[in-house]
Short mmCIF file of N, CA, C and O and ligand atoms in Angstrom, two decimals:
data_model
loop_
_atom_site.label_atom_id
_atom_site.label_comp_id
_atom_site.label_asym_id
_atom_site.label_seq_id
_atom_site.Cartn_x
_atom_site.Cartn_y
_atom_site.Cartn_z
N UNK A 405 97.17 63.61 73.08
CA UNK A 405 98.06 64.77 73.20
C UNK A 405 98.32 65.37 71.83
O UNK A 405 98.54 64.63 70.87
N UNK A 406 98.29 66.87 71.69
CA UNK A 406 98.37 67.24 70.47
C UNK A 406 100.02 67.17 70.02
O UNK A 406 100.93 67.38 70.82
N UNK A 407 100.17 66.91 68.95
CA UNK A 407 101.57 66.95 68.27
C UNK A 407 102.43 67.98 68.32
O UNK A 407 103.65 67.96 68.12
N UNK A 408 101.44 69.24 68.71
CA UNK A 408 102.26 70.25 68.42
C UNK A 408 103.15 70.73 70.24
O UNK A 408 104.08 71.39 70.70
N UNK A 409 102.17 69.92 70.60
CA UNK A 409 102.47 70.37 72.36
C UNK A 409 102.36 71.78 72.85
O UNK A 409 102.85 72.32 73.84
N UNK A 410 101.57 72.25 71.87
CA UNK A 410 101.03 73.96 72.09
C UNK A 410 99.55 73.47 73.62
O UNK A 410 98.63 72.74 73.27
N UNK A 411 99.58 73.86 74.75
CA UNK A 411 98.47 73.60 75.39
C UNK A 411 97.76 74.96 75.87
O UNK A 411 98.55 75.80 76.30
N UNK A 412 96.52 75.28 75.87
CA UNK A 412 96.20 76.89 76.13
C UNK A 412 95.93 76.75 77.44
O UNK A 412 95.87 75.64 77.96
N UNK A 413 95.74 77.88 78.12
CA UNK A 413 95.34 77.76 79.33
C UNK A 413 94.77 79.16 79.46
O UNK A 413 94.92 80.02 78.59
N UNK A 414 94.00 79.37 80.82
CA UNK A 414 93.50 80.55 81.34
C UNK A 414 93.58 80.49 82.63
O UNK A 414 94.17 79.59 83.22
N UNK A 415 92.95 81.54 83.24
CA UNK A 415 91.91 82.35 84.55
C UNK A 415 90.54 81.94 84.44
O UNK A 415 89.80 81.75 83.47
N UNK A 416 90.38 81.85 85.74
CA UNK A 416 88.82 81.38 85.74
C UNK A 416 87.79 82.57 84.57
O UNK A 416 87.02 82.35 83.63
N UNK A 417 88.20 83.57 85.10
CA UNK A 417 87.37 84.78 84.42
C UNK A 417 87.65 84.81 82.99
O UNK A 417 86.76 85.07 82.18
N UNK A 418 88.97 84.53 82.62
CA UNK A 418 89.21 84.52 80.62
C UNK A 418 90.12 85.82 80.64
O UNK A 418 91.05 85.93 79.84
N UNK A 419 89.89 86.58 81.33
CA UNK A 419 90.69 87.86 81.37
C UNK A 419 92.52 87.27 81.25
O UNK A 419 93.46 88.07 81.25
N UNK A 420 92.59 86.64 81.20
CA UNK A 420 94.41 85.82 81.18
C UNK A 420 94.24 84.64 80.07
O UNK A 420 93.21 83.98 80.19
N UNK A 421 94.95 84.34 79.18
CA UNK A 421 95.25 83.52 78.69
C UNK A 421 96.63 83.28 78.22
O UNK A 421 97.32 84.21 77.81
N UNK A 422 97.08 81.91 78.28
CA UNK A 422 98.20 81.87 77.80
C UNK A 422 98.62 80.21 77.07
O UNK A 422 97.92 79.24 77.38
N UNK A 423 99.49 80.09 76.36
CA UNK A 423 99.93 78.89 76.26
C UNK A 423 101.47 78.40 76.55
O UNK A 423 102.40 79.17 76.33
N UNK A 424 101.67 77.13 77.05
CA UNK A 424 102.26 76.29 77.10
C UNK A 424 102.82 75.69 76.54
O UNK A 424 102.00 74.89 76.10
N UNK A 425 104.46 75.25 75.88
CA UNK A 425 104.36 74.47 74.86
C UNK A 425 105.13 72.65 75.89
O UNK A 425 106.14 72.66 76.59
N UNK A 426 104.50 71.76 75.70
CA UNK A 426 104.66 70.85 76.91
C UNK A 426 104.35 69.58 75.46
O UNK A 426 103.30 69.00 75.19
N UNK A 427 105.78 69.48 74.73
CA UNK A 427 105.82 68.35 73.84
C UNK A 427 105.49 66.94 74.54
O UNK A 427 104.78 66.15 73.92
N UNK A 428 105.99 66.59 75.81
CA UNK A 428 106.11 65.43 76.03
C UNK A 428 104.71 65.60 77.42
O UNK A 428 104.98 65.01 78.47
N UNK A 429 103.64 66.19 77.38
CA UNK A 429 102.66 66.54 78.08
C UNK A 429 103.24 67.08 79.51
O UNK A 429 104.32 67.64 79.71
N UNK A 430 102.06 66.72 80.60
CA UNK A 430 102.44 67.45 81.41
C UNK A 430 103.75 67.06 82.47
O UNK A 430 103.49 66.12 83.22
N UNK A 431 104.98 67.60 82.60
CA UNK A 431 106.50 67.07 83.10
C UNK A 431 106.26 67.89 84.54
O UNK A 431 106.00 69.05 84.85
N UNK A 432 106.52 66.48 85.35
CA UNK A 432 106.90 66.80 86.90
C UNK A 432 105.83 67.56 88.01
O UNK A 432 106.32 68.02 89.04
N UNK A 433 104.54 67.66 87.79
CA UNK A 433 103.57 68.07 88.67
C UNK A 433 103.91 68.06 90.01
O UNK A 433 104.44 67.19 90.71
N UNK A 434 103.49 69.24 90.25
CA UNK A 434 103.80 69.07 92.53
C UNK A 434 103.43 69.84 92.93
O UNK A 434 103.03 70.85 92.35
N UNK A 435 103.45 69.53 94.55
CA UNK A 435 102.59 70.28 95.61
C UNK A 435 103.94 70.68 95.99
O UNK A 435 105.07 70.28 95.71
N UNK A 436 103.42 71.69 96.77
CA UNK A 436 104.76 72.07 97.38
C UNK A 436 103.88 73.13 98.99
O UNK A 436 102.94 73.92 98.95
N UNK A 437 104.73 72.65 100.21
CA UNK A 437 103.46 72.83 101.33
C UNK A 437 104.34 74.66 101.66
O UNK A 437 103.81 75.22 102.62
N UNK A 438 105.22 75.32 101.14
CA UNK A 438 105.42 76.70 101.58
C UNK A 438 104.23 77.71 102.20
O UNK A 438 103.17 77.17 101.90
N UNK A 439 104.08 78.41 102.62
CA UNK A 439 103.17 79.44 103.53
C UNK A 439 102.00 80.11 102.44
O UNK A 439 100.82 80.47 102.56
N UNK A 440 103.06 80.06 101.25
CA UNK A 440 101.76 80.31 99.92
C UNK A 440 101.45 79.39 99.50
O UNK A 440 100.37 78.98 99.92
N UNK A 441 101.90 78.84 98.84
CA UNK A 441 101.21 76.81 98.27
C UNK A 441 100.29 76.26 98.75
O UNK A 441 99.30 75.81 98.17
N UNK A 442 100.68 76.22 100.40
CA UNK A 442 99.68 75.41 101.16
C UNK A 442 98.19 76.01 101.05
O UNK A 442 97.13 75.41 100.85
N UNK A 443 98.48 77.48 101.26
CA UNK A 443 97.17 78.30 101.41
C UNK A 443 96.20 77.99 99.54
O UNK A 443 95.09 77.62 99.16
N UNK A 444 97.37 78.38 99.00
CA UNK A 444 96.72 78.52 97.86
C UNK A 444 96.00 77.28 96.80
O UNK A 444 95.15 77.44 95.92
N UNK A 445 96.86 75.73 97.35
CA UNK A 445 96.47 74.61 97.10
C UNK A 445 96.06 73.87 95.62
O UNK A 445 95.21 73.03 95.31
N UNK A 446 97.62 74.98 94.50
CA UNK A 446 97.23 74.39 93.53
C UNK A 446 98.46 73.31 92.94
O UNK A 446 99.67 73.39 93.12
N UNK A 447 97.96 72.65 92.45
CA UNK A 447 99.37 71.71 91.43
C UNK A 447 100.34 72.36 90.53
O UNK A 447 99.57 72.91 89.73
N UNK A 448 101.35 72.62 90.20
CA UNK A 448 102.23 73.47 89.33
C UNK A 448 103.09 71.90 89.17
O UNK A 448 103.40 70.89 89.79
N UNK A 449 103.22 72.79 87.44
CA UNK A 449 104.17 72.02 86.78
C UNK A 449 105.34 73.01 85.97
O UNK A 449 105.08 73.73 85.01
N UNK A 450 106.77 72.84 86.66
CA UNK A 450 107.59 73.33 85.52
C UNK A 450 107.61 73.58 84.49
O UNK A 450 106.82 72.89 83.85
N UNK A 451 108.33 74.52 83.72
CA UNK A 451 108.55 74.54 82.21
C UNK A 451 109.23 75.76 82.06
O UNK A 451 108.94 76.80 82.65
N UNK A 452 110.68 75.53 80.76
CA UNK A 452 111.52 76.77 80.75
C UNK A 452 110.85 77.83 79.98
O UNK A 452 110.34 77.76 78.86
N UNK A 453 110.96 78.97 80.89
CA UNK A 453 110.75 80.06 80.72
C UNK A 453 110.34 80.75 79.34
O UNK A 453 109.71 81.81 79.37
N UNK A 454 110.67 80.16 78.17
CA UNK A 454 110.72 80.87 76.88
C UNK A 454 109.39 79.67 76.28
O UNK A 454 108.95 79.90 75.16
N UNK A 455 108.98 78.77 76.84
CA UNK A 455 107.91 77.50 76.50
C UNK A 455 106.37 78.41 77.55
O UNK A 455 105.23 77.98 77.40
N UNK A 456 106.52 79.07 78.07
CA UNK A 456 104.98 79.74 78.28
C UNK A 456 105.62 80.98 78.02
O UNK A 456 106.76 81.42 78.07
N UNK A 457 103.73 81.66 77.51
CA UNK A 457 103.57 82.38 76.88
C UNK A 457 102.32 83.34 77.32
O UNK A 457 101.21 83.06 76.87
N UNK A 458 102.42 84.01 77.84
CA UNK A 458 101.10 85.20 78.12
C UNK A 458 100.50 85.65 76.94
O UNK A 458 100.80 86.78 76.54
N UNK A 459 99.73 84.97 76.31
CA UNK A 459 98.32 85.53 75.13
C UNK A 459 97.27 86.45 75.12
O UNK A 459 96.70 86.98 74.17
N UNK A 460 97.10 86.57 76.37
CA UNK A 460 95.95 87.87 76.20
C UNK A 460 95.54 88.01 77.95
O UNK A 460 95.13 87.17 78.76
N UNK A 461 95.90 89.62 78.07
CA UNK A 461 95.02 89.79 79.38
C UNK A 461 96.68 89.96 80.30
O UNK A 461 96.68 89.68 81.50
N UNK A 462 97.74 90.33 79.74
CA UNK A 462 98.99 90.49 80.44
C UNK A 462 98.54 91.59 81.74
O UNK A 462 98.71 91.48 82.95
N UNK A 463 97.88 92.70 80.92
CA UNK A 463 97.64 93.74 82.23
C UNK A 463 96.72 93.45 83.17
O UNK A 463 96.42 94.39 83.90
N UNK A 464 96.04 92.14 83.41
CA UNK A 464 95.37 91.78 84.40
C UNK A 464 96.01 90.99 85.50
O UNK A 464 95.36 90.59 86.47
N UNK A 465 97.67 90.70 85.29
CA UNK A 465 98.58 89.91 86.21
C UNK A 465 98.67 90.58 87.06
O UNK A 465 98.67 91.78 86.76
N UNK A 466 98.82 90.20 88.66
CA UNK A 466 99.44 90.77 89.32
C UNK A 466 100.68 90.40 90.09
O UNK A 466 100.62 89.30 90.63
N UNK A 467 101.51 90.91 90.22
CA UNK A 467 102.34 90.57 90.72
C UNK A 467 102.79 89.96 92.24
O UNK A 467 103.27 90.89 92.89
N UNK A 468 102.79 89.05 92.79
CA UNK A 468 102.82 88.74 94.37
C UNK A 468 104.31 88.29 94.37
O UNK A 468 104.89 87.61 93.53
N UNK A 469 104.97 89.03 95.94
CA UNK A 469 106.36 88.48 96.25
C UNK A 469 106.34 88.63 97.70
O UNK A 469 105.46 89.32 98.22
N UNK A 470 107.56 87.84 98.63
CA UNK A 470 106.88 87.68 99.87
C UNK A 470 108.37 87.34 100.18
O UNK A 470 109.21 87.28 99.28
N UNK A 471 108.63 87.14 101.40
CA UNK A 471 110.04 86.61 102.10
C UNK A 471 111.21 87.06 101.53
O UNK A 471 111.64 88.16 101.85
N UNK A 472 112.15 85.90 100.21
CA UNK A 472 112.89 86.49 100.41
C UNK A 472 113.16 87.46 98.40
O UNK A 472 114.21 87.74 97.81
N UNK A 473 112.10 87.61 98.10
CA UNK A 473 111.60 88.39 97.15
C UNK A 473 111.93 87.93 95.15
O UNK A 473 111.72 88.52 94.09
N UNK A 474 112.46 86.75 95.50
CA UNK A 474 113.18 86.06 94.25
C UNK A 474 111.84 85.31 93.32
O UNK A 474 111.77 85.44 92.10
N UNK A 475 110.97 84.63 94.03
CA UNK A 475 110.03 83.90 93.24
C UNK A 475 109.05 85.26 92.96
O UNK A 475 108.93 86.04 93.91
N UNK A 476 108.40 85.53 91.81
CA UNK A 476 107.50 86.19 91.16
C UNK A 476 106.15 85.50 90.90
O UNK A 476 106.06 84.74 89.93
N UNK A 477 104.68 85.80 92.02
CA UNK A 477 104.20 84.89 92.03
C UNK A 477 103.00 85.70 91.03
O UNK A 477 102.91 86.92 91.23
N UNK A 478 102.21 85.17 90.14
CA UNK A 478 101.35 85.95 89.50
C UNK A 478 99.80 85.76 89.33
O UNK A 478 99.40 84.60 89.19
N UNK A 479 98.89 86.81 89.32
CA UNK A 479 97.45 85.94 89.41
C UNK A 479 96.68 86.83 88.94
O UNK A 479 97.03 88.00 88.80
N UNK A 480 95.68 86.43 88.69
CA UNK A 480 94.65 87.16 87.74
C UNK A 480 93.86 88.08 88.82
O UNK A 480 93.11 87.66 89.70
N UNK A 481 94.28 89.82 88.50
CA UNK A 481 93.20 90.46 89.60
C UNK A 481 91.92 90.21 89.29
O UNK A 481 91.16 89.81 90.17
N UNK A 482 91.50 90.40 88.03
CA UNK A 482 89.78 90.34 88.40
C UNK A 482 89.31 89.23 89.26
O UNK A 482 88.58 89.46 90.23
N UNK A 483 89.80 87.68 88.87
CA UNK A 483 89.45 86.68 89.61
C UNK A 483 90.01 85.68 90.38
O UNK A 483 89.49 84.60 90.68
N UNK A 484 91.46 86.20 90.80
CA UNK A 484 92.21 85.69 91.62
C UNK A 484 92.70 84.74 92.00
O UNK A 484 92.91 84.35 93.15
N UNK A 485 93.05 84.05 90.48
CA UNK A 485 93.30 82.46 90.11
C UNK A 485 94.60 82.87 89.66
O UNK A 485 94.96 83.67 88.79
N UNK A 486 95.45 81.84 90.76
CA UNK A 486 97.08 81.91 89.87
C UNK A 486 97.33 80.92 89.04
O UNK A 486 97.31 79.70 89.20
N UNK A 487 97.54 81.53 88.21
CA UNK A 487 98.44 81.11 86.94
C UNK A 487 99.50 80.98 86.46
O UNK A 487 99.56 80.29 85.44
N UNK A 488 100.90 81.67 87.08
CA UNK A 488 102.01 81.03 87.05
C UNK A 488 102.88 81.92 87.89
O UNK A 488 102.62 83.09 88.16
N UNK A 489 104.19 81.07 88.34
CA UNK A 489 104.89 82.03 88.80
C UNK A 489 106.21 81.98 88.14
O UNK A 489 106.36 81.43 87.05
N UNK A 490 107.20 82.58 88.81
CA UNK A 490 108.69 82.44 88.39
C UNK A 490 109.57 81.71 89.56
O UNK A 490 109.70 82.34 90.62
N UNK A 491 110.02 80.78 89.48
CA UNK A 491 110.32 79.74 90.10
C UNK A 491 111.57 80.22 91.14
O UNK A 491 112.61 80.32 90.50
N UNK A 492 111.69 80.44 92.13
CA UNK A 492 112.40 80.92 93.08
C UNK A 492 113.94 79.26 92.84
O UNK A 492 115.03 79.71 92.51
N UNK A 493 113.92 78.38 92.93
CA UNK A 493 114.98 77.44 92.80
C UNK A 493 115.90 77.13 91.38
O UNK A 493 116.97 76.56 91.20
N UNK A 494 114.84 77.88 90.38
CA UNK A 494 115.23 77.89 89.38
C UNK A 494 114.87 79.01 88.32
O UNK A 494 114.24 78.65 87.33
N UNK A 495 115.21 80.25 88.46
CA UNK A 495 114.74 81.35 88.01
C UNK A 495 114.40 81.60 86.06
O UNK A 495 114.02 82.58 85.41
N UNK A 496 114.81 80.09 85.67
CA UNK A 496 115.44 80.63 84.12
C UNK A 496 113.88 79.56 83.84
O UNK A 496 113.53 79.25 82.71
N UNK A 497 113.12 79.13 85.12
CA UNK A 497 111.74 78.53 84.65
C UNK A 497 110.46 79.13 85.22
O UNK A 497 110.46 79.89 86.19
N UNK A 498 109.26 78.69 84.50
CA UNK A 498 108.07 79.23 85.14
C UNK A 498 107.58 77.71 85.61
O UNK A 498 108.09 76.69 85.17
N UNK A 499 106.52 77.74 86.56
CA UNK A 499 106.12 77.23 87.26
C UNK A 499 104.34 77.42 86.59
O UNK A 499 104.06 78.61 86.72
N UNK A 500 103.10 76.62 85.93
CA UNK A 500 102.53 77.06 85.57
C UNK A 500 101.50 76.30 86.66
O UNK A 500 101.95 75.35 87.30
N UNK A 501 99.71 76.86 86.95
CA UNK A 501 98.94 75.92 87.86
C UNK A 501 98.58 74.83 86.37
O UNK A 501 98.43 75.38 85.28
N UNK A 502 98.50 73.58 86.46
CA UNK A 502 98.23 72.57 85.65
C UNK A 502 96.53 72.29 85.83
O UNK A 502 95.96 71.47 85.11
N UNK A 503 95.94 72.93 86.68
CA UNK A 503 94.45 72.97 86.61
C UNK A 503 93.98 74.21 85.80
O UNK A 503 92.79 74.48 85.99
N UNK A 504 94.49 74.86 85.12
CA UNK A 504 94.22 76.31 84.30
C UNK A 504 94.07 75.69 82.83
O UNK A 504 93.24 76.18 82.07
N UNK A 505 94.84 74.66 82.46
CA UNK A 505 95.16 74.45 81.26
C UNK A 505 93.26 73.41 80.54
O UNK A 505 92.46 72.58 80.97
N UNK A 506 93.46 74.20 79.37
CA UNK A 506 92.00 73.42 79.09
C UNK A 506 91.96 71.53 79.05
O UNK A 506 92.88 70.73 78.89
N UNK A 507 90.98 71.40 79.20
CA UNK A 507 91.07 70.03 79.03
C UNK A 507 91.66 69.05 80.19
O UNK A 507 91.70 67.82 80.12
N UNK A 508 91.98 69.61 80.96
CA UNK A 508 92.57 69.30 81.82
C UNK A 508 91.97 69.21 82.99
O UNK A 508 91.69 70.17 83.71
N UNK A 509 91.68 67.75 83.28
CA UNK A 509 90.95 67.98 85.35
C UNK A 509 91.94 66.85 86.02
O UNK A 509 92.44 65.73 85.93
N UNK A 510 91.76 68.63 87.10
CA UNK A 510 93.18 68.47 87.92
C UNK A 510 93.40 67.48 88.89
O UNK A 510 94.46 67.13 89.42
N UNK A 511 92.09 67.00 89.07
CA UNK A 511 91.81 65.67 89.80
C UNK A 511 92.46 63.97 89.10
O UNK A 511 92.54 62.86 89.61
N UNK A 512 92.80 64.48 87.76
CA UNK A 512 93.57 63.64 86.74
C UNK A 512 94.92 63.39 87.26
O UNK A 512 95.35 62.24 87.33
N UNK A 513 95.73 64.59 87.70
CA UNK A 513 96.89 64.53 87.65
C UNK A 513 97.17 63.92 88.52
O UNK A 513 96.36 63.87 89.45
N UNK A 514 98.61 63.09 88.62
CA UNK A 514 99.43 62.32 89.02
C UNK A 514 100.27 62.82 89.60
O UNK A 514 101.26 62.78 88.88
N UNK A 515 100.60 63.56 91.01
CA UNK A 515 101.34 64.83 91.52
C UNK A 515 102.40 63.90 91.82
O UNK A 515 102.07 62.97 92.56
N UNK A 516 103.45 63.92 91.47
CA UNK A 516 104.56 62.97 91.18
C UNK A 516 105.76 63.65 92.17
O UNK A 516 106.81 63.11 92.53
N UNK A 517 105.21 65.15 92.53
CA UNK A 517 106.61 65.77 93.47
C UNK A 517 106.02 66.33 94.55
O UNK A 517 104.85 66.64 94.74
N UNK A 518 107.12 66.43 95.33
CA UNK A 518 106.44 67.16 96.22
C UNK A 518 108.00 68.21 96.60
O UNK A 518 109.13 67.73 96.74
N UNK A 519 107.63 69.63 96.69
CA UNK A 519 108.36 70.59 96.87
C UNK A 519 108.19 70.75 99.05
O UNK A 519 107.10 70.68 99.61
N UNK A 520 109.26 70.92 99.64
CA UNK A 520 109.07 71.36 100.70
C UNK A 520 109.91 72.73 101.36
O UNK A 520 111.02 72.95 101.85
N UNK A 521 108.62 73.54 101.03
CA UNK A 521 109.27 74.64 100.13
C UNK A 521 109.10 75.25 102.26
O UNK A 521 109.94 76.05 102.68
N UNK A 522 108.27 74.87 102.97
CA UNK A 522 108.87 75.32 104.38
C UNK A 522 110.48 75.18 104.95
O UNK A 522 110.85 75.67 106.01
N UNK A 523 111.14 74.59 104.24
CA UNK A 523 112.72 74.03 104.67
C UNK A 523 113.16 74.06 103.02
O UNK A 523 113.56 73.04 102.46
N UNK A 524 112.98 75.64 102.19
CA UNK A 524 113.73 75.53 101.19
C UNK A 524 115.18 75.70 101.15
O UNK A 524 115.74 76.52 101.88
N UNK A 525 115.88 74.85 100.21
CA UNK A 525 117.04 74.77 100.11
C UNK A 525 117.83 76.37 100.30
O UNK A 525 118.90 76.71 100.81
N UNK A 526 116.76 77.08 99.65
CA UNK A 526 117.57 78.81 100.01
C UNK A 526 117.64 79.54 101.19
O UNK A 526 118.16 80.64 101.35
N UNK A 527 116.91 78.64 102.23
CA UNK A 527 116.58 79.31 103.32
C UNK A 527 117.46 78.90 104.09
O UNK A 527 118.13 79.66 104.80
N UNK A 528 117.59 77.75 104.06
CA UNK A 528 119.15 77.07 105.12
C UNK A 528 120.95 77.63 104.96
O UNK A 528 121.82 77.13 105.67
ZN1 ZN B 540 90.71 86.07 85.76
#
């Protein structure tokens, strides 16, 4: 793990890049089975909001929102790999995919949570 806990990440295509700063590596990985998650089937890991960083390719985000319009979900138009969102339970964090980040195979990770985001706490 690098010292600096700077981690880069992208989009399949490169058109997005960004970094991460994740001192103590990757914190709290999870699935989470909601109507988008499930479909979309990637691992996200927390991190406050001011610790990622959009590096290059901002105008290629797009914006996705759905139900009840609070989470900001975002993905690369040219190639349609999400890359992070804004965390609907906790708005002051991003939510990043932990298979984007270099060096990283996602088949590694240790999905330690699980979100059950069909019976979210905001919905009850
Ligand atoms: Zn892309």
């Amino acid at each position: 793990m690098e010292s600096s806990g700077i981690h880069k990440g992208s989009c399949h295509c490169g058109a997005v890049e960004f970094t991460v700063n994740l001192p103590n590596g990757i914190e709290g990985p999870y699935r989470c089975n909601c109507s988008l998650c499930d479909r979309r089937g990637a691992i996200a890991a927390p991190v406050q909001m001011e610790e990622f960083k959009v590096t290059k390719g901002e105008e290629f985000l797009t914006l996705y929102q759905f139900n009840t319009q609070v989470a900001k979900h975002y993905f690369c138009a040219q190639c349609g790999i999400y890359t992070h969102h804004q965390r609907r339970s906790n708005p002051s964090q991003f939510s990043y995919n932990v298979a984007c980040l270099e060096g990283i195979n996602s088949q590694d990770i240790e999905c330690v949570g699980f979100i059950d985001g069909v019976n979210h706490a905001m919905d009850q």
